[in-house]
Amino acid sequence: MNNIDKEARWQALAEQAERDHTAPGNDSQVDRYRLILRALRQPVGPQLAPDFAQAMQAEVLRQEHRSVVEDALVTVLMTVMVLIGLYVAYPYVAPLLGQMRGSLPLADSLFGIADGALANVPWRAIIGSAAAIGGVMLIDRYADSSPRLQA
Amino acid sequence: MNDDQTLVRAVLAGQSGAFERMVARHQRLVWHLVYRIVQHPEDAREICQDVFLRVHRCLHQYRFESAFSTWIGRIAYTVAMRFMQKKRLPMAEASEDDGDEQPLDRVEDGFDLEASCADAEVMVHMSAAIECLPQIQRTLVTLYHLEEMGIAEIAEITQLPAGTVKNYLFRARQRLKQQLEQRLGELA
């Protein structure tokens, strides 16, 4: 039996002896390993504070609350920014929307609707609102899929 | 359903105090694992906080396929190792000649286990010797002997093959025995 085999055997016997709580003294090599096993079972020196779990619970609640407030603020801010953007862009976009109206009577006749009915729909307001909502949804979606620190 | 699974579901359901109970149950494992890797109390405390915040954030990803302690252990191990890498702290590995050193001949055979355990000086020396083990060996002996985890669980946490875990454990104990014999030789 070589040295490694001997050491492995002493280690195994020491583990068994510790499990069985047998009296020491039969083999000094095994006893040395038993002392090592006992030392290895000693708790690590410093410990976490006794109220660590409580502090973690409080921290998690604080972070959740902060996250809700931050999300609400970001949503409001983004909505305002999109609306302002549309307001600023309106003078430039309005002529384009006006050109679109030219094709609407054709659509009326295509769907068999009375002439001009679609043309009277407030398209600017609808498209502007849809753009604002879409913008906010996109931002929200981007925020959700942004890379999070994974464990 | 075991206690851990019940607790996980309670935390996911937002039950009051459930997360606190979860932390209380697993903080010993996380602390021992992290502290033995970083060996700095303040850093270890911060990492433990980070670990439990991640556990809370990622709890919905736990699939109940492994023991919850293994899942938490894996997160703690990963976070602590990343911390070490980020700080570029040396992570010493066991040298190849670990097992080749011969025990010192000057050690007498009249070794008294109970007297040595009672000898505070010897036990302090052994604690210091454990702290001086290479980082991976320190981590593995902590999980195996202090947390009483099985080889398979440890292999899952550290992502090491089971045979490698066993080999590191063997070498760590052998190295500690050499330290012990050296110490006993000095005292004799």
GROMACS .gro file of C-alpha atoms in nm:
model
  339
    1MET     CA    1   0.000   0.000   0.000
    2ASN     CA    2   0.158   0.334  -0.101
    3ASN     CA    3   0.148   0.654   0.104
    4ILE     CA    4  -0.155   0.798  -0.072
    5ASP     CA    5  -0.355   0.481  -0.017
    6LYS     CA    6  -0.253   0.477   0.348
    7GLU     CA    7  -0.354   0.841   0.397
    8ALA     CA    8  -0.685   0.780   0.221
    9ARG     CA    9  -0.750   0.479   0.446
   10TRP     CA   10  -0.667   0.677   0.762
   11GLN     CA   11  -0.897   0.957   0.647
   12ALA     CA   12  -1.182   0.713   0.584
   13LEU     CA   13  -1.130   0.543   0.922
   14ALA     CA   14  -1.121   0.883   1.096
   15GLU     CA   15  -1.449   0.988   0.934
   16GLN     CA   16  -1.609   0.660   1.035
   17ALA     CA   17  -1.475   0.686   1.391
   18GLU     CA   18  -1.611   1.042   1.424
   19ARG     CA   19  -1.948   0.930   1.295
   20ASP     CA   20  -1.957   0.637   1.538
   21HIS     CA   21  -1.812   0.837   1.829
   22THR     CA   22  -1.570   0.553   1.905
   23ALA     CA   23  -1.303   0.600   2.170
   24PRO     CA   24  -0.969   0.727   2.039
   25GLY     CA   25  -0.634   0.561   2.094
   26ASN     CA   26  -0.619   0.268   1.855
   27ASP     CA   27  -0.424   0.441   1.581
   28SER     CA   28  -0.245   0.772   1.625
   29GLN     CA   29  -0.261   0.848   1.250
   30VAL     CA   30  -0.637   0.807   1.250
   31ASP     CA   31  -0.658   1.017   1.568
   32ARG     CA   32  -0.467   1.298   1.401
   33TYR     CA   33  -0.721   1.300   1.120
   34ARG     CA   34  -1.000   1.294   1.378
   35LEU     CA   35  -0.859   1.611   1.532
   36ILE     CA   36  -0.849   1.771   1.187
   37LEU     CA   37  -1.211   1.674   1.123
   38ARG     CA   38  -1.309   1.830   1.456
   39ALA     CA   39  -1.121   2.148   1.369
   40LEU     CA   40  -1.295   2.158   1.032
   41ARG     CA   41  -1.633   2.142   1.202
   42GLN     CA   42  -1.559   2.451   1.413
   43PRO     CA   43  -1.772   2.749   1.299
   44VAL     CA   44  -1.593   3.024   1.112
   45GLY     CA   45  -1.466   3.300   1.349
   46PRO     CA   46  -1.678   3.614   1.290
   47GLN     CA   47  -2.049   3.573   1.232
   48LEU     CA   48  -2.331   3.771   1.076
   49ALA     CA   49  -2.523   4.006   1.304
   50PRO     CA   50  -2.811   3.838   1.492
   51ASP     CA   51  -3.063   4.069   1.320
   52PHE     CA   52  -2.923   4.005   0.970
   53ALA     CA   53  -3.236   3.825   0.847
   54GLN     CA   54  -3.459   4.104   0.978
   55ALA     CA   55  -3.238   4.366   0.812
   56MET     CA   56  -3.253   4.177   0.481
   57GLN     CA   57  -3.633   4.162   0.496
   58ALA     CA   58  -3.643   4.539   0.557
   59GLU     CA   59  -3.398   4.602   0.273
   60VAL     CA   60  -3.605   4.395   0.029
   61LEU     CA   61  -3.924   4.585   0.125
   62ARG     CA   62  -3.742   4.917   0.087
   63GLN     CA   63  -3.612   4.820  -0.257
   64GLU     CA   64  -3.956   4.702  -0.372
   65HIS     CA   65  -4.115   5.029  -0.260
   66ARG     CA   66  -3.841   5.234  -0.425
   67SER     CA   67  -3.879   5.033  -0.744
   68VAL     CA   68  -4.256   5.099  -0.762
   69VAL     CA   69  -4.207   5.474  -0.709
   70GLU     CA   70  -3.924   5.488  -0.964
   71ASP     CA   71  -4.130   5.298  -1.223
   72ALA     CA   72  -4.424   5.536  -1.178
   73LEU     CA   73  -4.201   5.843  -1.205
   74VAL     CA   74  -4.027   5.713  -1.518
   75THR     CA   75  -4.362   5.629  -1.683
   76VAL     CA   76  -4.502   5.977  -1.611
   77LEU     CA   77  -4.180   6.144  -1.729
   78MET     CA   78  -4.171   5.941  -2.050
   79THR     CA   79  -4.536   6.014  -2.125
   80VAL     CA   80  -4.481   6.387  -2.077
   81MET     CA   81  -4.171   6.377  -2.298
   82VAL     CA   82  -4.353   6.192  -2.578
   83LEU     CA   83  -4.646   6.437  -2.563
   84ILE     CA   84  -4.410   6.734  -2.574
   85GLY     CA   85  -4.227   6.573  -2.864
   86LEU     CA   86  -4.551   6.528  -3.057
   87TYR     CA   87  -4.653   6.887  -2.981
   88VAL     CA   88  -4.322   7.014  -3.117
   89ALA     CA   89  -4.338   6.783  -3.420
   90TYR     CA   90  -4.702   6.861  -3.498
   91PRO     CA   91  -4.638   7.160  -3.739
   92TYR     CA   92  -4.417   6.934  -3.949
   93VAL     CA   93  -4.631   6.621  -3.926
   94ALA     CA   94  -4.967   6.795  -3.982
   95PRO     CA   95  -4.915   6.857  -4.358
   96LEU     CA   96  -4.824   6.489  -4.402
   97LEU     CA   97  -5.141   6.387  -4.221
   98GLY     CA   98  -5.335   6.630  -4.439
   99GLN     CA   99  -5.202   6.457  -4.750
  100MET     CA  100  -5.322   6.123  -4.614
  101ARG     CA  101  -5.678   6.255  -4.610
  102GLY     CA  102  -5.673   6.273  -4.986
  103SER     CA  103  -5.677   5.895  -5.012
  104LEU     CA  104  -5.953   5.845  -4.755
  105PRO     CA  105  -6.256   5.896  -4.986
  106LEU     CA  106  -6.117   5.608  -5.190
  107ALA     CA  107  -6.118   5.395  -4.878
  108ASP     CA  108  -6.478   5.505  -4.812
  109SER     CA  109  -6.593   5.377  -5.149
  110LEU     CA  110  -6.381   5.063  -5.111
  111PHE     CA  111  -6.562   4.960  -4.791
  112GLY     CA  112  -6.900   5.082  -4.913
  113ILE     CA  113  -6.918   5.355  -4.649
  114ALA     CA  114  -7.095   5.683  -4.722
  115ASP     CA  115  -6.867   5.934  -4.893
  116GLY     CA  116  -6.650   6.136  -4.655
  117ALA     CA  117  -6.744   5.945  -4.337
  118LEU     CA  118  -6.383   5.830  -4.275
  119ALA     CA  119  -6.255   6.171  -4.365
  120ASN     CA  120  -6.446   6.319  -4.072
  121VAL     CA  121  -6.275   6.093  -3.818
  122PRO     CA  122  -6.029   6.294  -3.599
  123TRP     CA  123  -5.725   6.110  -3.740
  124ARG     CA  124  -5.470   6.349  -3.598
  125ALA     CA  125  -5.587   6.300  -3.243
  126ILE     CA  126  -5.608   5.920  -3.283
  127ILE     CA  127  -5.265   5.884  -3.447
  128GLY     CA  128  -5.108   6.125  -3.198
  129SER     CA  129  -5.251   5.935  -2.901
  130ALA     CA  130  -5.147   5.600  -3.049
  131ALA     CA  131  -4.795   5.729  -3.105
  132ALA     CA  132  -4.774   5.852  -2.746
  133ILE     CA  133  -4.905   5.523  -2.602
  134GLY     CA  134  -4.680   5.323  -2.834
  135GLY     CA  135  -4.379   5.527  -2.730
  136VAL     CA  136  -4.446   5.470  -2.361
  137MET     CA  137  -4.508   5.098  -2.419
  138LEU     CA  138  -4.181   5.066  -2.607
  139ILE     CA  139  -3.990   5.236  -2.330
  140ASP     CA  140  -4.162   5.019  -2.072
  141ARG     CA  141  -4.080   4.707  -2.272
  142TYR     CA  142  -3.718   4.814  -2.310
  143ALA     CA  143  -3.692   4.876  -1.935
  144ASP     CA  144  -3.828   4.525  -1.862
  145SER     CA  145  -3.589   4.350  -2.098
  146SER     CA  146  -3.280   4.549  -2.001
  147PRO     CA  147  -3.010   4.315  -1.877
  148ARG     CA  148  -3.042   4.242  -1.508
  149LEU     CA  149  -2.767   4.111  -1.293
  150GLN     CA  150  -2.835   3.742  -1.298
  151ALA     CA  151  -2.711   3.509  -1.029
  152MET     CA  152  -4.339   1.924  -0.018
  153ASN     CA  153  -4.042   1.999   0.211
  154ASP     CA  154  -3.999   2.303   0.435
  155ASP     CA  155  -3.779   2.486   0.187
  156GLN     CA  156  -4.031   2.446  -0.095
  157THR     CA  157  -4.309   2.573   0.132
  158LEU     CA  158  -4.093   2.869   0.225
  159VAL     CA  159  -4.006   2.946  -0.138
  160ARG     CA  160  -4.374   2.945  -0.233
  161ALA     CA  161  -4.454   3.165   0.067
  162VAL     CA  162  -4.189   3.420  -0.038
  163LEU     CA  163  -4.313   3.414  -0.398
  164ALA     CA  164  -4.668   3.469  -0.271
  165GLY     CA  165  -4.542   3.774  -0.080
  166GLN     CA  166  -4.624   3.628   0.258
  167SER     CA  167  -4.515   3.857   0.540
  168GLY     CA  168  -4.197   3.749   0.717
  169ALA     CA  169  -4.135   3.453   0.482
  170PHE     CA  170  -3.818   3.600   0.334
  171GLU     CA  171  -3.683   3.674   0.680
  172ARG     CA  172  -3.735   3.307   0.774
  173MET     CA  173  -3.564   3.200   0.451
  174VAL     CA  174  -3.262   3.420   0.524
  175ALA     CA  175  -3.245   3.300   0.884
  176ARG     CA  176  -3.246   2.939   0.767
  177HIS     CA  177  -2.970   2.975   0.506
  178GLN     CA  178  -2.752   3.261   0.634
  179ARG     CA  179  -2.510   3.021   0.807
  180LEU     CA  180  -2.439   2.835   0.483
  181VAL     CA  181  -2.400   3.157   0.284
  182TRP     CA  182  -2.180   3.317   0.547
  183HIS     CA  183  -1.948   3.019   0.584
  184LEU     CA  184  -1.915   2.978   0.210
  185VAL     CA  185  -1.857   3.347   0.136
  186TYR     CA  186  -1.630   3.414   0.431
  187ARG     CA  187  -1.411   3.116   0.354
  188ILE     CA  188  -1.367   3.245  -0.002
  189VAL     CA  189  -1.309   3.617   0.060
  190GLN     CA  190  -1.161   3.593   0.414
  191HIS     CA  191  -1.258   3.949   0.499
  192PRO     CA  192  -1.551   4.007   0.739
  193GLU     CA  193  -1.671   4.338   0.595
  194ASP     CA  194  -1.651   4.221   0.234
  195ALA     CA  195  -1.816   3.893   0.331
  196ARG     CA  196  -2.106   4.077   0.499
  197GLU     CA  197  -2.165   4.292   0.190
  198ILE     CA  198  -2.151   3.988  -0.036
  199CYS     CA  199  -2.398   3.805   0.187
  200GLN     CA  200  -2.641   4.096   0.150
  201ASP     CA  201  -2.591   4.093  -0.224
  202VAL     CA  202  -2.648   3.716  -0.235
  203PHE     CA  203  -2.980   3.736  -0.052
  204LEU     CA  204  -3.099   4.032  -0.262
  205ARG     CA  205  -3.026   3.826  -0.574
  206VAL     CA  206  -3.199   3.526  -0.421
  207HIS     CA  207  -3.508   3.739  -0.366
  208ARG     CA  208  -3.493   3.888  -0.716
  209CYS     CA  209  -3.435   3.555  -0.893
  210LEU     CA  210  -3.646   3.330  -0.672
  211HIS     CA  211  -3.902   3.281  -0.950
  212GLN     CA  212  -3.623   3.111  -1.148
  213TYR     CA  213  -3.583   2.834  -0.888
  214ARG     CA  214  -3.729   2.520  -1.046
  215PHE     CA  215  -3.738   2.291  -0.740
  216GLU     CA  216  -3.509   2.049  -0.928
  217SER     CA  217  -3.225   2.062  -0.675
  218ALA     CA  218  -3.219   2.120  -0.300
  219PHE     CA  219  -3.281   2.485  -0.220
  220SER     CA  220  -2.960   2.498  -0.017
  221THR     CA  221  -2.769   2.389  -0.329
  222TRP     CA  222  -2.936   2.664  -0.534
  223ILE     CA  223  -2.852   2.930  -0.275
  224GLY     CA  224  -2.503   2.785  -0.233
  225ARG     CA  225  -2.446   2.812  -0.607
  226ILE     CA  226  -2.548   3.180  -0.605
  227ALA     CA  227  -2.328   3.254  -0.303
  228TYR     CA  228  -2.033   3.072  -0.460
  229THR     CA  229  -2.075   3.255  -0.793
  230VAL     CA  230  -2.112   3.599  -0.633
  231ALA     CA  231  -1.810   3.547  -0.406
  232MET     CA  232  -1.595   3.418  -0.693
  233ARG     CA  233  -1.697   3.715  -0.912
  234PHE     CA  234  -1.602   3.947  -0.628
  235MET     CA  235  -1.259   3.785  -0.608
  236GLN     CA  236  -1.215   3.809  -0.984
  237LYS     CA  237  -1.327   4.172  -0.991
  238LYS     CA  238  -1.083   4.262  -0.718
  239ARG     CA  239  -0.822   4.052  -0.897
  240LEU     CA  240  -0.742   3.882  -0.572
  241PRO     CA  241  -0.521   3.578  -0.607
  242MET     CA  242  -0.710   3.251  -0.594
  243ALA     CA  243  -0.432   3.010  -0.510
  244GLU     CA  244  -0.484   2.656  -0.626
  245ALA     CA  245  -0.332   2.349  -0.472
  246SER     CA  246   0.017   2.292  -0.598
  247GLU     CA  247   0.087   1.969  -0.777
  248ASP     CA  248   0.332   1.844  -0.517
  249ASP     CA  249   0.082   1.871  -0.232
  250GLY     CA  250   0.058   1.499  -0.182
  251ASP     CA  251   0.425   1.427  -0.223
  252GLU     CA  252   0.547   1.578   0.100
  253GLN     CA  253   0.639   1.321   0.359
  254PRO     CA  254   0.511   1.355   0.716
  255LEU     CA  255   0.781   1.475   0.950
  256ASP     CA  256   0.974   1.195   1.111
  257ARG     CA  257   1.025   1.377   1.438
  258VAL     CA  258   0.660   1.335   1.539
  259GLU     CA  259   0.618   1.081   1.813
  260ASP     CA  260   0.339   0.828   1.799
  261GLY     CA  261   0.201   0.896   2.145
  262PHE     CA  262  -0.068   1.126   2.004
  263ASP     CA  263  -0.354   1.200   2.243
  264LEU     CA  264  -0.666   1.308   2.052
  265GLU     CA  265  -0.868   1.436   2.347
  266ALA     CA  266  -0.573   1.626   2.497
  267SER     CA  267  -0.496   1.786   2.161
  268CYS     CA  268  -0.861   1.888   2.111
  269ALA     CA  269  -0.860   2.043   2.456
  270ASP     CA  270  -0.534   2.224   2.380
  271ALA     CA  271  -0.649   2.568   2.268
  272GLU     CA  272  -0.313   2.641   2.110
  273VAL     CA  273  -0.335   2.339   1.881
  274MET     CA  274  -0.692   2.422   1.781
  275VAL     CA  275  -0.603   2.786   1.709
  276HIS     CA  276  -0.315   2.661   1.497
  277MET     CA  277  -0.550   2.428   1.309
  278SER     CA  278  -0.796   2.715   1.244
  279ALA     CA  279  -0.510   2.921   1.105
  280ALA     CA  280  -0.397   2.626   0.894
  281ILE     CA  281  -0.751   2.594   0.750
  282GLU     CA  282  -0.748   2.964   0.662
  283CYS     CA  283  -0.415   2.913   0.484
  284LEU     CA  284  -0.545   2.635   0.260
  285PRO     CA  285  -0.580   2.719  -0.109
  286GLN     CA  286  -0.913   2.894  -0.171
  287ILE     CA  287  -1.083   2.604  -0.349
  288GLN     CA  288  -0.978   2.353  -0.082
  289ARG     CA  289  -1.098   2.589   0.192
  290THR     CA  290  -1.435   2.621   0.022
  291LEU     CA  291  -1.475   2.249  -0.028
  292VAL     CA  292  -1.383   2.146   0.328
  293THR     CA  293  -1.624   2.409   0.457
  294LEU     CA  294  -1.910   2.273   0.250
  295TYR     CA  295  -1.827   1.910   0.327
  296HIS     CA  296  -1.729   1.918   0.693
  297LEU     CA  297  -1.895   2.229   0.832
  298GLU     CA  298  -2.214   2.234   0.626
  299GLU     CA  299  -2.222   1.853   0.593
  300MET     CA  300  -2.313   1.864   0.225
  301GLY     CA  301  -2.273   1.561   0.000
  302ILE     CA  302  -2.016   1.536  -0.278
  303ALA     CA  303  -2.286   1.564  -0.547
  304GLU     CA  304  -2.427   1.883  -0.395
  305ILE     CA  305  -2.081   2.036  -0.365
  306ALA     CA  306  -2.004   1.942  -0.724
  307GLU     CA  307  -2.323   2.120  -0.832
  308ILE     CA  308  -2.240   2.434  -0.635
  309THR     CA  309  -1.880   2.459  -0.753
  310GLN     CA  310  -1.938   2.309  -1.099
  311LEU     CA  311  -1.645   2.074  -1.041
  312PRO     CA  312  -1.653   1.702  -1.123
  313ALA     CA  313  -1.726   1.484  -0.819
  314GLY     CA  314  -1.387   1.313  -0.853
  315THR     CA  315  -1.210   1.649  -0.841
  316VAL     CA  316  -1.404   1.747  -0.530
  317LYS     CA  317  -1.300   1.423  -0.358
  318ASN     CA  318  -0.940   1.474  -0.463
  319TYR     CA  319  -0.931   1.831  -0.330
  320LEU     CA  320  -1.087   1.717  -0.001
  321PHE     CA  321  -0.827   1.443   0.034
  322ARG     CA  322  -0.541   1.682  -0.037
  323ALA     CA  323  -0.678   1.947   0.201
  324ARG     CA  324  -0.700   1.699   0.490
  325GLN     CA  325  -0.357   1.562   0.410
  326ARG     CA  326  -0.210   1.911   0.403
  327LEU     CA  327  -0.374   1.992   0.738
  328LYS     CA  328  -0.229   1.673   0.886
  329GLN     CA  329   0.116   1.777   0.774
  330GLN     CA  330   0.059   2.117   0.939
  331LEU     CA  331  -0.057   1.944   1.255
  332GLU     CA  332   0.243   1.715   1.266
  333GLN     CA  333   0.474   2.008   1.209
  334ARG     CA  334   0.307   2.190   1.498
  335LEU     CA  335   0.323   1.887   1.726
  336GLY     CA  336   0.689   1.850   1.633
  337GLU     CA  337   0.750   2.212   1.736
  338LEU     CA  338   0.572   2.162   2.066
  339ALA     CA  339   0.758   1.838   2.145
   0.00000   0.00000   0.00000
